[in-house]
Coordinates of C-alpha atoms in Angstrom, one line a residue:
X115 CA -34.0 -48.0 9.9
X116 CA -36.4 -45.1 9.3
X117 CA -35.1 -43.7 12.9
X118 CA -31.8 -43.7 11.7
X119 CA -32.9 -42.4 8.7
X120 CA -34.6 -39.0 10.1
X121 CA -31.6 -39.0 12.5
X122 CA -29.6 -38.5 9.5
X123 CA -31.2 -35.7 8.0
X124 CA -31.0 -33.3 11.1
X125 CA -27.3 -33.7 11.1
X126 CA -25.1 -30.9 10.8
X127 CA -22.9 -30.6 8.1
X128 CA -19.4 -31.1 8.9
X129 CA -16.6 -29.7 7.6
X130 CA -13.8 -31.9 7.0
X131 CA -9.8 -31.0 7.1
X132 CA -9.9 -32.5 3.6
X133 CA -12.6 -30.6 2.3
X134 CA -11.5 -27.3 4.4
X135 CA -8.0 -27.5 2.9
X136 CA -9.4 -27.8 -0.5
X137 CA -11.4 -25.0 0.1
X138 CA -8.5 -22.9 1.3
X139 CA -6.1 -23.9 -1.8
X140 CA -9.0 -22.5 -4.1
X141 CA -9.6 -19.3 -2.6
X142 CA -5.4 -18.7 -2.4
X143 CA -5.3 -20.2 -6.1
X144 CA -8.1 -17.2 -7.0
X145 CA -6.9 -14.8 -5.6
X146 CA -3.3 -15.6 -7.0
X147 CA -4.9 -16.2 -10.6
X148 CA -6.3 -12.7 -10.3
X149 CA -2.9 -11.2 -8.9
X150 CA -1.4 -12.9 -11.7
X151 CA 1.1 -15.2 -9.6
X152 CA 0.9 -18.7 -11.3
X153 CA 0.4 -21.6 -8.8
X154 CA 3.3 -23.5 -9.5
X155 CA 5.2 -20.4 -7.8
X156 CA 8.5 -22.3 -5.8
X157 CA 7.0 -20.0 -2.8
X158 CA 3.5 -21.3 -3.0
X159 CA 4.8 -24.7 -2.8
X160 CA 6.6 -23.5 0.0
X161 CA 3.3 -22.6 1.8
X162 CA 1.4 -25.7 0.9
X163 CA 4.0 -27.8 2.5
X164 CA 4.0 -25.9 5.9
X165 CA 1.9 -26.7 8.4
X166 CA 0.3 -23.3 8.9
X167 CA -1.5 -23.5 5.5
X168 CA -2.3 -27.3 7.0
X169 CA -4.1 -25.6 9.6
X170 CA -6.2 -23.5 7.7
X171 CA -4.3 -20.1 8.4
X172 CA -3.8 -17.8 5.3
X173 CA -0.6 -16.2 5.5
X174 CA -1.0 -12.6 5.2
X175 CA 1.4 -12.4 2.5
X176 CA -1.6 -13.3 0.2
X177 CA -3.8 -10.4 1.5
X178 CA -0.8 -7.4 1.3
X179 CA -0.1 -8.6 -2.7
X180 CA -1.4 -6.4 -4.7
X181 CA -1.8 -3.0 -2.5
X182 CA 1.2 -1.9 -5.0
X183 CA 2.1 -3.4 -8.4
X184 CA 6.0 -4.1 -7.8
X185 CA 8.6 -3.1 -5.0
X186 CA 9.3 -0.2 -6.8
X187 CA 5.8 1.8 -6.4
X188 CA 5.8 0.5 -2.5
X189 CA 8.9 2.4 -2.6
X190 CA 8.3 5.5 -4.4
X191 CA 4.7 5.9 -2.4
X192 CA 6.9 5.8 1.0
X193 CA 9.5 8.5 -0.1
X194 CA 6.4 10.5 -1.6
X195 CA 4.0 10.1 1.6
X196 CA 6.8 11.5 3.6
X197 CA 8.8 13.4 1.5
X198 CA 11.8 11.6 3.0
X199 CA 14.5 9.7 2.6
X200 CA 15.2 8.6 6.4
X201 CA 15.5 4.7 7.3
X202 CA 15.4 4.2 11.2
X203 CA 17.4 1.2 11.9
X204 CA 16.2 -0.7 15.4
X205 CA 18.9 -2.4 16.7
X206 CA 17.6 -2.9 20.5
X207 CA 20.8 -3.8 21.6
X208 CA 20.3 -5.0 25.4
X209 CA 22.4 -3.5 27.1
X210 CA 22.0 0.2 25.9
X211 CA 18.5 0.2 26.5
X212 CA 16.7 3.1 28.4
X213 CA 16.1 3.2 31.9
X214 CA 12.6 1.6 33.0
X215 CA 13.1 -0.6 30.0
X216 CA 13.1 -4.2 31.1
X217 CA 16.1 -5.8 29.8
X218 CA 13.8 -9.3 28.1
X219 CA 12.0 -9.6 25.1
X220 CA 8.8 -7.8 26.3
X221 CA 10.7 -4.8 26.7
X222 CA 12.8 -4.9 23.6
X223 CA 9.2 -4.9 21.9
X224 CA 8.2 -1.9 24.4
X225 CA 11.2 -0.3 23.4
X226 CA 10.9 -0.6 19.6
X227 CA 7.7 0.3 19.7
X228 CA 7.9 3.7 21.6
X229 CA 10.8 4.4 18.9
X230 CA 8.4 3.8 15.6
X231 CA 5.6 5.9 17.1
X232 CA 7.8 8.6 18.1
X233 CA 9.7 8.5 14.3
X234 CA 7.0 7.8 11.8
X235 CA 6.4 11.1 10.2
X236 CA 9.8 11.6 9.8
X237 CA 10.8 8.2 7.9
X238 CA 10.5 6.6 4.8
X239 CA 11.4 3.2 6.2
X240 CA 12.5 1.0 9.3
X241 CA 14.9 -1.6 9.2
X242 CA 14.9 -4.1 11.8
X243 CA 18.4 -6.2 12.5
X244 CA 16.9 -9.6 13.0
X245 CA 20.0 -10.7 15.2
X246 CA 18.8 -8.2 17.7
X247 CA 16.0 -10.2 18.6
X248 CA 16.9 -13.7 17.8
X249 CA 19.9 -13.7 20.1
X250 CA 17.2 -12.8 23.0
X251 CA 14.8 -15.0 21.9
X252 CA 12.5 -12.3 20.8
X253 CA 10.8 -13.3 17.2
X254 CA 7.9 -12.9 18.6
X255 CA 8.8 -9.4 19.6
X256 CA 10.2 -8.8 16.3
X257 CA 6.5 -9.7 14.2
X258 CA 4.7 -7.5 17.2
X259 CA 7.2 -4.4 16.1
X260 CA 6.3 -4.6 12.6
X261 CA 2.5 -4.9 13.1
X262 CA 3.2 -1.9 14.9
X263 CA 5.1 -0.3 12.4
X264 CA 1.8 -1.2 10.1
X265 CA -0.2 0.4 12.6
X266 CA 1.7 3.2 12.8
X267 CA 3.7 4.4 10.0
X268 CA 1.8 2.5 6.7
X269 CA 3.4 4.4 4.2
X270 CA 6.7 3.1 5.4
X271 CA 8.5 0.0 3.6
X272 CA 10.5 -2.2 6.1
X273 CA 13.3 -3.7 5.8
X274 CA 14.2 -7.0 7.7
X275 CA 17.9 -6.7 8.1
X276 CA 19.1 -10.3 7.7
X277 CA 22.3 -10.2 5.2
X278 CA 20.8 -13.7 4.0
X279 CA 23.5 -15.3 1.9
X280 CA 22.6 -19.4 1.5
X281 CA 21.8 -21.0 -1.2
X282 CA 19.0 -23.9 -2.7
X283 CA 16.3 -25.2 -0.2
X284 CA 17.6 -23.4 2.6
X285 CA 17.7 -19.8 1.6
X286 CA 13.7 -21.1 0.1
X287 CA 13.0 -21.0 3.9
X288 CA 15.1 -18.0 4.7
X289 CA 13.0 -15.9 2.3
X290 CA 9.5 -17.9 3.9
X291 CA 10.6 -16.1 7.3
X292 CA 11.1 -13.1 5.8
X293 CA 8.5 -12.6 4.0
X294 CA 5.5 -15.1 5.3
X295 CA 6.9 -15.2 9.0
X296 CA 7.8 -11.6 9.3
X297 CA 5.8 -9.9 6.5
X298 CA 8.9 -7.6 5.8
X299 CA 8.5 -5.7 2.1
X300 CA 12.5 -6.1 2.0
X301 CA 15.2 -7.9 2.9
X302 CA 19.3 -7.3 2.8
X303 CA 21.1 -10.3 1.0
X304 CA 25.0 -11.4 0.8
X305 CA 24.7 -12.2 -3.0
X306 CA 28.6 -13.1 -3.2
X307 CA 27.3 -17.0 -3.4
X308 CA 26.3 -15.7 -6.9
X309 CA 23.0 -15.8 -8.5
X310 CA 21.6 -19.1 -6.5
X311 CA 21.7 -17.2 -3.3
X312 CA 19.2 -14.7 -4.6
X313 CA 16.6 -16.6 -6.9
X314 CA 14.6 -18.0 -4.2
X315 CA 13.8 -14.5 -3.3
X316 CA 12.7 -13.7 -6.5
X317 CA 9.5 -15.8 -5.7
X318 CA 7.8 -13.2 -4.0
X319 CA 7.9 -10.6 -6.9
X320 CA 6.7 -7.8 -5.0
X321 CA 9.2 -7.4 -2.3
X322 CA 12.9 -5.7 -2.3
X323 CA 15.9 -7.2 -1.9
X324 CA 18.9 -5.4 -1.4
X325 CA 22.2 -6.6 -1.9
X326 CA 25.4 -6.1 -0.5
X327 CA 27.6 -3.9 -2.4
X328 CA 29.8 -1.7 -1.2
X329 CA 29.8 -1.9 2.6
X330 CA 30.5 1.0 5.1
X331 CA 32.9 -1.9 7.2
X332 CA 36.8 -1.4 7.0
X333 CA 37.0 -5.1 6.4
X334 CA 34.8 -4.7 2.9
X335 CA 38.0 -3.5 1.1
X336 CA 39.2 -6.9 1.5
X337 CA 37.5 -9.0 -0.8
X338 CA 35.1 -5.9 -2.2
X339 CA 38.2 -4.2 -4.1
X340 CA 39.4 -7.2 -5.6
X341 CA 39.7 -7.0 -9.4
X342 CA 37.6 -9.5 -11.6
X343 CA 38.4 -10.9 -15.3
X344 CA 36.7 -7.7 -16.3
X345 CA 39.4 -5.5 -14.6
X346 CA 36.8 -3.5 -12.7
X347 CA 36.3 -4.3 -9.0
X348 CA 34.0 -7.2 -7.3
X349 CA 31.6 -4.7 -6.0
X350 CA 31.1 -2.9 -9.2
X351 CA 30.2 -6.0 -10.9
X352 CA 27.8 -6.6 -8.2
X353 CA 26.5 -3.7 -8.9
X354 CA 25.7 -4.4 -12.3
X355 CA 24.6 -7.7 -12.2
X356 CA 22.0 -6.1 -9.6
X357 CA 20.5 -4.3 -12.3
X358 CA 20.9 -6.5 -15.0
X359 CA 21.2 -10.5 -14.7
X360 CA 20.0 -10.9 -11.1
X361 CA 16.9 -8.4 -11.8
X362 CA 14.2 -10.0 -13.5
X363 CA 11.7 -8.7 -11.3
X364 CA 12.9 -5.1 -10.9
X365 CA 12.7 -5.7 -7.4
X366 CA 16.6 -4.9 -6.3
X367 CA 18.6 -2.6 -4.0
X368 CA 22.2 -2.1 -3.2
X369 CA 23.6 -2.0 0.1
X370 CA 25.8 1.3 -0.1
X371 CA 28.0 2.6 3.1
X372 CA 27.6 6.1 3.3
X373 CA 31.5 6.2 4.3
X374 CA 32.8 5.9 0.7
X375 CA 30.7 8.8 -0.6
X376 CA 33.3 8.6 -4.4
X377 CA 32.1 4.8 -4.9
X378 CA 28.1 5.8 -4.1
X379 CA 28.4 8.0 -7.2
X380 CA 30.5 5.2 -9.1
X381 CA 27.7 3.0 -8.4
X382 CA 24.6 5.4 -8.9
X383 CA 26.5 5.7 -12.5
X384 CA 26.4 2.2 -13.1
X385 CA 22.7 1.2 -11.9
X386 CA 21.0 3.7 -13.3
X387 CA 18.0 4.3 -10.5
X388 CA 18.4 1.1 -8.6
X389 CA 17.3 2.1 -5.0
X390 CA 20.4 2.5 -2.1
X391 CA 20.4 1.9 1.1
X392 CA 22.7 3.9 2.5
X393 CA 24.1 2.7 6.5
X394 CA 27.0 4.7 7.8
X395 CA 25.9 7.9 8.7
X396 CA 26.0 9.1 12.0
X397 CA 27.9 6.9 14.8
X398 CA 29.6 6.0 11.5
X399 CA 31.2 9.1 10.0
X400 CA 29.7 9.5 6.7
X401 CA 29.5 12.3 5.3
X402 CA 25.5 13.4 4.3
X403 CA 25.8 16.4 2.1
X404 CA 28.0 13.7 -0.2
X405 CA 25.9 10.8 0.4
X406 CA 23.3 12.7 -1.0
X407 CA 24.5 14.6 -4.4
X408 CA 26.4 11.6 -5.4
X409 CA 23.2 9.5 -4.7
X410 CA 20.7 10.8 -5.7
X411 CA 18.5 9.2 -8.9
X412 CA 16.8 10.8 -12.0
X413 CA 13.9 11.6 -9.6
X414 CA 15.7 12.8 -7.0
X415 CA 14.7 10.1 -4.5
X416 CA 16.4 6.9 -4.5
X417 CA 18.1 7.2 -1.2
X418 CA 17.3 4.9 2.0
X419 CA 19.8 6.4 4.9
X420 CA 20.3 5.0 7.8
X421 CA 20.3 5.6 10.8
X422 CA 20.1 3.6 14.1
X423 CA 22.3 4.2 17.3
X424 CA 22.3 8.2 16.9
X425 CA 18.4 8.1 17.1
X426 CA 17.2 5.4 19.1
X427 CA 19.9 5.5 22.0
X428 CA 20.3 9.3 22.1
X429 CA 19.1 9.1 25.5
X430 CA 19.0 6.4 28.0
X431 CA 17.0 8.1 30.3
X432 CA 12.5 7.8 30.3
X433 CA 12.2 10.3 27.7
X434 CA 14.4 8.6 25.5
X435 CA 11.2 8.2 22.6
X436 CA 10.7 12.3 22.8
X437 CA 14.6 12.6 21.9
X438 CA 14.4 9.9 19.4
X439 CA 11.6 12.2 17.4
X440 CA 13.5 15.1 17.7
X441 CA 16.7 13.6 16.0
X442 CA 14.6 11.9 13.6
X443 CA 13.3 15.3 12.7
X444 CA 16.7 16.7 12.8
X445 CA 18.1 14.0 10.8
X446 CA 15.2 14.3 7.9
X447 CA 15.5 17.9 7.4
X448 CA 19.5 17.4 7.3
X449 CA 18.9 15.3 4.4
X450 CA 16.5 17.1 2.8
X451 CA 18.6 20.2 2.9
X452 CA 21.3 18.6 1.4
X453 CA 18.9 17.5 -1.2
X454 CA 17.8 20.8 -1.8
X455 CA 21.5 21.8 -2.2
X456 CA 22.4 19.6 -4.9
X457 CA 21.6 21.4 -8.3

């Protein structure tokens, strides 16, 4: 008994799951507590039920909170930094990829890769199109690109470009990819399920979510100009739900085409300073100097333009990240000038 006893007392503690997990929930629930995210958050729940928190990994979605008090500062210190308003959209598409480039996931993340380092001082954001990778089977590529873009380009708020529109438990998991899984500080919605296909966003109060308003598609005018009970068109009353009903957390965008260049400034009269992102110029056809004057907010910001194909496949050849820069470059001080034009 007395062996067994001194045996005893040179044992190592041991850390249990149990004990480790408890741990873990009160160092989260601190740190949330001091952020001032209550614990009975719908995406905490989330977390606790997935088995990455099971396993004693802390998402890095707890460790970014905080480095800016809303969406909105995140945003303003990216336009500021860079003193633009260009969004470079990667959409690796396979089969235009550069010479060299290896047509598989590896080299989609190569390629993406090259194309952020070449672009970052020229934009305010990148927007990823999520399809791009998933239909290759490249998720992992797709986290890899935006740790680079955090490497990078920091000042720059990414956008995962998803067009999200479920509703209830499933669009609960949606935003848990985009935000936990891919750490994105936005995300594009379909909100025309109505307000339950944007509330489980709304759980992660410091990152963007822009909504579908006026697209730069053909096809938009088909349901986008129908007329409501209000006799104004559907997207104008998008619109203004964005910055009203469905805003709680002042954390919403619009998705604007650049094409219809009248409606931008219809819509920039209706949202007050709500933050655009504005696809459609370029391979598109819309029209910058436009896009621009009718966008523009009170602080003369507020733009996110887009750009994806004219930058990132302007040459298919090896020094296709070179090229890239220089349209970047050539596309920021575009939009600039047209900024400075408009009085």
């Amino acid at each position: 008994m007395e062996k067994l006893r001194t045996n005893a007392q040179h044992q190592p503690a041991v850390c249990t799951p149990r004990f480790f997990s408890f741990v873990t929930q009160k160092i989260i629930n601190t740190l949330l507590d001091r952020l001032g995210i209550h614990s009975n958050n719908r995406a905490l729940k989330a977390l606790q039920n997935q088995s990455l928190l099971k396993s004693g990994f802390t998402p890095t979605y707890f460790r970014t909170l905080g480095n800016f008090l809303n969406f909105q500062a995140k945003l303003r210190h990216s336009w500021s930094y860079s003193q633009s308003m260009l969004c470079v959209g990667l959409d690796p598409d396979l089969n235009r990829l550069p010479v060299g480039i290896a047509r598989t996931s590896l080299g989609i993340e190569s390629f993406c890769i090259e194309i952020v380092k070449a672009t970052a001082e020229f934009a305010c954001a990148f927007k990823p199109q999520i399809a791009y990778f998933s239909a290759n089977r490249a998720e992992a590529a797709l986290e890899n690109v935006i740790g680079a873009i955090r490497e990078y380009a920091p000042h720059a708020t990414i956008i995962l470009d998803a067009k999200r529109g479920d509703i209830g438990s499933t669009a609960a998991q949606y935003a848990l990819e985009a935000f936990v899984r891919y750490q994105a500080d936005a995300v594009t919605l379909n909100p025309y399920m109505g307000s339950d296909s944007i509330s489980p966003y709304q759980d992660y109060p410091d990152r963007g979510l822009f909504l579908l308003c006026r697209t730069s598609n053909p096809g938009g005018n088909d349901l986008q100009f129908m007329q409501t009970q209000q006799g104004q068109p559907l997207y104008q009353l998008v619109a203004q739900l964005a910055c009203t009903d469905w805003n709680k957390n002042q954390q919403n965008g619009l998705v604007v085409g650049a094409t219809y260049p009248s409606e931008i400034k219809i819509i920039r009269q209706l949202t007050g300073d709500l933050p655009l992102l504005v696809p459609g110029i370029g391979a598109q056809g819309g029209n910058l100097q436009k896009t621009v004057a009718n966008g523009l907010c009170s602080q003369r910001w507020g733009l996110l333009i887009n750009s994806s194909r004219d930058i990132i496949f302007k040459s298919g050849e090896s020094n296709f990240a070179s090229v890239a820069s220089h349209e970047a470059k050539q596309l920021r001080d575009a939009i600039n000038q047209a900024k400075h034009n408009t009085i």
